[in-house]
Coordinates of C-alpha atoms and ligand atoms in Angstrom, one line a residue:
M163 CA 2.5 -4.6 -14.0
V164 CA 2.6 -5.6 -10.4
K165 CA 1.6 -9.1 -9.3
A166 CA 0.2 -10.1 -5.9
W167 CA -1.0 -13.4 -4.5
C168 CA -2.0 -15.0 -1.2
M169 CA 0.9 -16.9 0.4
D170 CA 1.0 -20.6 1.4
D171 CA 2.0 -21.7 4.9
S172 CA 5.3 -23.3 4.0
Q173 CA 8.3 -22.4 6.2
E174 CA 10.6 -22.8 3.3
D175 CA 13.1 -20.1 2.2
Q176 CA 11.4 -16.6 2.5
R177 CA 12.9 -15.7 -0.9
L178 CA 10.7 -18.2 -2.7
P179 CA 7.4 -17.0 -4.2
H180 CA 5.2 -19.0 -1.7
K181 CA 2.1 -18.7 -4.0
R182 CA -0.9 -20.5 -2.5
A183 CA -1.9 -23.3 -5.0
G184 CA -5.2 -22.9 -6.8
D185 CA -5.8 -19.2 -6.0
S186 CA -6.2 -16.4 -8.5
D187 CA -4.0 -13.4 -8.2
V188 CA -4.9 -10.5 -5.8
S189 CA -6.0 -7.5 -7.9
L190 CA -5.0 -3.8 -7.5
E191 CA -8.6 -3.1 -6.3
Q192 CA -8.2 -5.7 -3.5
L193 CA -4.9 -4.0 -2.6
K194 CA -6.6 -0.6 -2.7
D195 CA -9.3 -2.0 -0.3
I196 CA -6.6 -2.5 2.4
G197 CA -5.1 0.9 1.7
V198 CA -2.2 -0.2 -0.5
E199 CA -1.7 2.1 -3.6
Y200 CA 0.3 1.3 -6.7
F201 CA 1.8 3.4 -9.5
N202 CA 3.9 2.4 -12.5
I203 CA 6.6 4.9 -13.5
N204 CA 9.5 4.7 -15.9
P205 CA 12.6 4.4 -13.7
Q206 CA 14.9 6.0 -16.3
N207 CA 15.5 9.7 -15.5
F208 CA 12.9 9.3 -12.8
E209 CA 13.7 12.6 -11.2
E210 CA 12.3 14.3 -14.3
N211 CA 9.3 12.1 -14.6
E212 CA 6.1 14.3 -14.6
T213 CA 3.9 11.6 -12.9
L214 CA 6.4 11.2 -10.1
K215 CA 6.7 14.9 -9.7
K216 CA 3.0 15.2 -9.4
I217 CA 2.7 12.4 -6.9
R218 CA 5.5 14.0 -4.8
K219 CA 3.8 17.4 -5.0
D220 CA 0.2 16.2 -4.3
R221 CA 1.3 14.1 -1.3
N222 CA 4.0 16.4 -0.1
Y223 CA 6.8 13.7 -0.4
T224 CA 9.6 16.2 0.2
Y225 CA 12.2 13.6 1.2
M226 CA 13.8 11.2 -1.2
D227 CA 16.8 8.9 -0.9
R228 CA 18.0 5.6 -2.4
I229 CA 18.6 2.2 -0.8
E230 CA 20.4 -0.7 -2.3
C231 CA 19.9 -4.1 -0.7
S232 CA 22.4 -6.8 -1.5
R233 CA 25.1 -8.6 0.6
E234 CA 27.7 -6.3 -0.9
K235 CA 25.9 -2.9 -0.7
L236 CA 23.7 -3.0 2.4
P237 CA 25.6 -2.2 5.7
D238 CA 24.8 -4.8 8.4
Y239 CA 23.1 -6.9 5.7
E240 CA 22.1 -10.0 7.8
N241 CA 20.5 -8.0 10.6
K242 CA 18.8 -5.6 8.3
I243 CA 17.3 -8.5 6.2
K244 CA 16.1 -10.1 9.3
A245 CA 14.5 -6.9 10.7
F246 CA 12.8 -6.2 7.3
F247 CA 11.1 -9.6 7.5
E248 CA 9.8 -9.2 11.1
E249 CA 6.1 -8.4 10.9
H250 CA 5.8 -4.7 11.8
L251 CA 4.0 -1.4 11.2
H252 CA 5.0 2.2 11.0
I253 CA 3.2 5.3 12.2
D254 CA 3.7 6.9 8.7
E255 CA 3.2 5.6 5.1
E256 CA 6.0 3.5 3.6
I257 CA 6.7 4.5 0.0
R258 CA 9.1 2.6 -2.2
F259 CA 9.9 3.1 -5.9
I260 CA 11.9 0.3 -7.4
L261 CA 14.7 1.3 -9.8
D262 CA 16.4 -2.1 -10.3
G263 CA 16.2 -5.7 -9.1
S264 CA 13.2 -7.1 -7.4
G265 CA 11.7 -8.2 -4.1
Y266 CA 8.5 -8.9 -2.1
F267 CA 6.5 -6.7 0.2
D268 CA 4.1 -8.9 2.2
V269 CA 1.0 -7.2 3.7
R270 CA -1.8 -8.6 5.8
G271 CA -5.2 -8.8 4.1
K272 CA -8.7 -8.3 5.6
Q273 CA -8.7 -11.9 7.1
D274 CA -5.2 -11.5 8.4
E275 CA -3.8 -13.6 5.5
W276 CA -0.4 -12.8 4.0
I277 CA -0.6 -11.2 0.6
R278 CA 2.7 -11.2 -1.3
I279 CA 3.4 -8.3 -3.7
F280 CA 6.2 -8.8 -6.2
L281 CA 7.9 -5.5 -7.1
E282 CA 10.5 -4.8 -9.8
A283 CA 11.8 -1.8 -11.7
G284 CA 9.1 0.8 -12.4
D285 CA 6.8 -0.2 -9.5
L286 CA 6.0 2.4 -6.9
I287 CA 4.0 1.2 -3.8
V288 CA 2.5 3.1 -0.9
L289 CA 1.8 1.1 2.3
P290 CA -0.6 3.0 4.6
A291 CA 0.4 3.9 8.2
G292 CA -0.7 1.1 10.5
I293 CA -0.7 -1.9 8.1
Y294 CA 1.2 -4.9 9.2
H295 CA 3.8 -5.8 6.6
R296 CA 7.3 -7.1 6.0
F297 CA 9.9 -7.2 3.2
T298 CA 12.2 -9.8 1.7
L299 CA 14.6 -10.0 -1.2
D300 CA 13.8 -12.7 -3.7
E301 CA 16.2 -15.4 -5.0
K302 CA 18.2 -12.8 -7.0
N303 CA 19.2 -11.1 -3.7
H304 CA 19.3 -7.6 -5.1
I305 CA 17.0 -4.5 -5.2
V306 CA 17.5 -0.8 -5.6
A307 CA 14.7 1.4 -4.4
V308 CA 13.9 5.1 -3.8
R309 CA 12.4 5.9 -0.4
L310 CA 10.1 8.8 -0.2
F311 CA 8.7 10.5 2.9
V312 CA 6.7 13.5 4.1
G313 CA 9.3 15.6 5.9
E314 CA 12.2 14.2 7.9
P315 CA 12.1 10.4 7.6
V316 CA 11.4 8.2 10.5
W317 CA 11.8 4.5 9.7
T318 CA 11.1 3.0 13.1
P319 CA 9.4 -0.4 12.9
Y320 CA 6.9 -1.4 15.6
N321 CA 6.8 -5.2 15.6
R322 CA 3.4 -7.0 16.0
P323 CA 1.4 -6.9 18.2
Q324 CA 0.5 -3.1 18.2
E325 CA -3.3 -3.3 18.7
D326 CA -3.3 -0.5 21.3
R327 CA -1.4 2.0 19.2
D328 CA -3.5 4.8 17.7
V329 CA -2.2 4.4 14.2
R330 CA -3.2 0.7 14.3
K331 CA -6.7 1.4 15.6
E332 CA -7.2 4.0 12.9
Y333 CA -6.0 1.6 10.2
V334 CA -8.3 -1.2 11.4
A335 CA -11.3 1.2 11.6
K336 CA -10.7 2.5 8.1
Y337 CA -9.9 -0.7 6.2
I338 CA -10.7 -3.8 8.2
T339 CA -13.9 -3.2 10.2
A340 CA -15.5 -0.5 8.1
A341 CA -18.6 -1.7 6.2
Ligands
LIG277 C1 12.0 -1.4 4.5 O1 11.9 -0.5 5.3 O2 11.4 -2.5 4.7 C2 12.9 -1.3 3.4 O3 13.4 -0.2 3.1 C3 13.1 -2.5 2.5 C4 14.0 -2.3 1.4 S1 13.3 -1.2 0.2 C5 12.9 -2.2 -1.1

């Protein structure tokens, strides 16, 4: 099952867990409260998996491809890893289903704190449009993920700050300032 925690302020290697000492873990409910959704799906034969088929149908995730992040497999590795870890948002949801390896998605919580989400095989995460986030590999330096999308994919990252962008305003109104 997915694990998430608040991050410490250390500037050490981004690939380390950076768990803030003394805190309890961040729950799935807390993630849901900031619009982050989680599903657990067997990665074996995933294309035939009924739960995944239903998620894709219900949410109209018509596009699907695969990305492998490692020094050997990811073209332009250094620049990509750097760009993934810049704090940014997208104007669409970001959906990733992990098939192998592991890594961290960091998202901003209600108080603008960093919440680190550890993902490994079987974890499917949906980040809502407009949430500030970033991604890093962990110390194993390898992850394979399926990317899903509604229609033709647009991966454009908009680095923080983006407070004047409509998608950001909508996100803040729905998840941060709403009572
Ligand atoms: C992204 O857009 O941040 C990525 O695709 C990261 C790699 S997928 C685990």
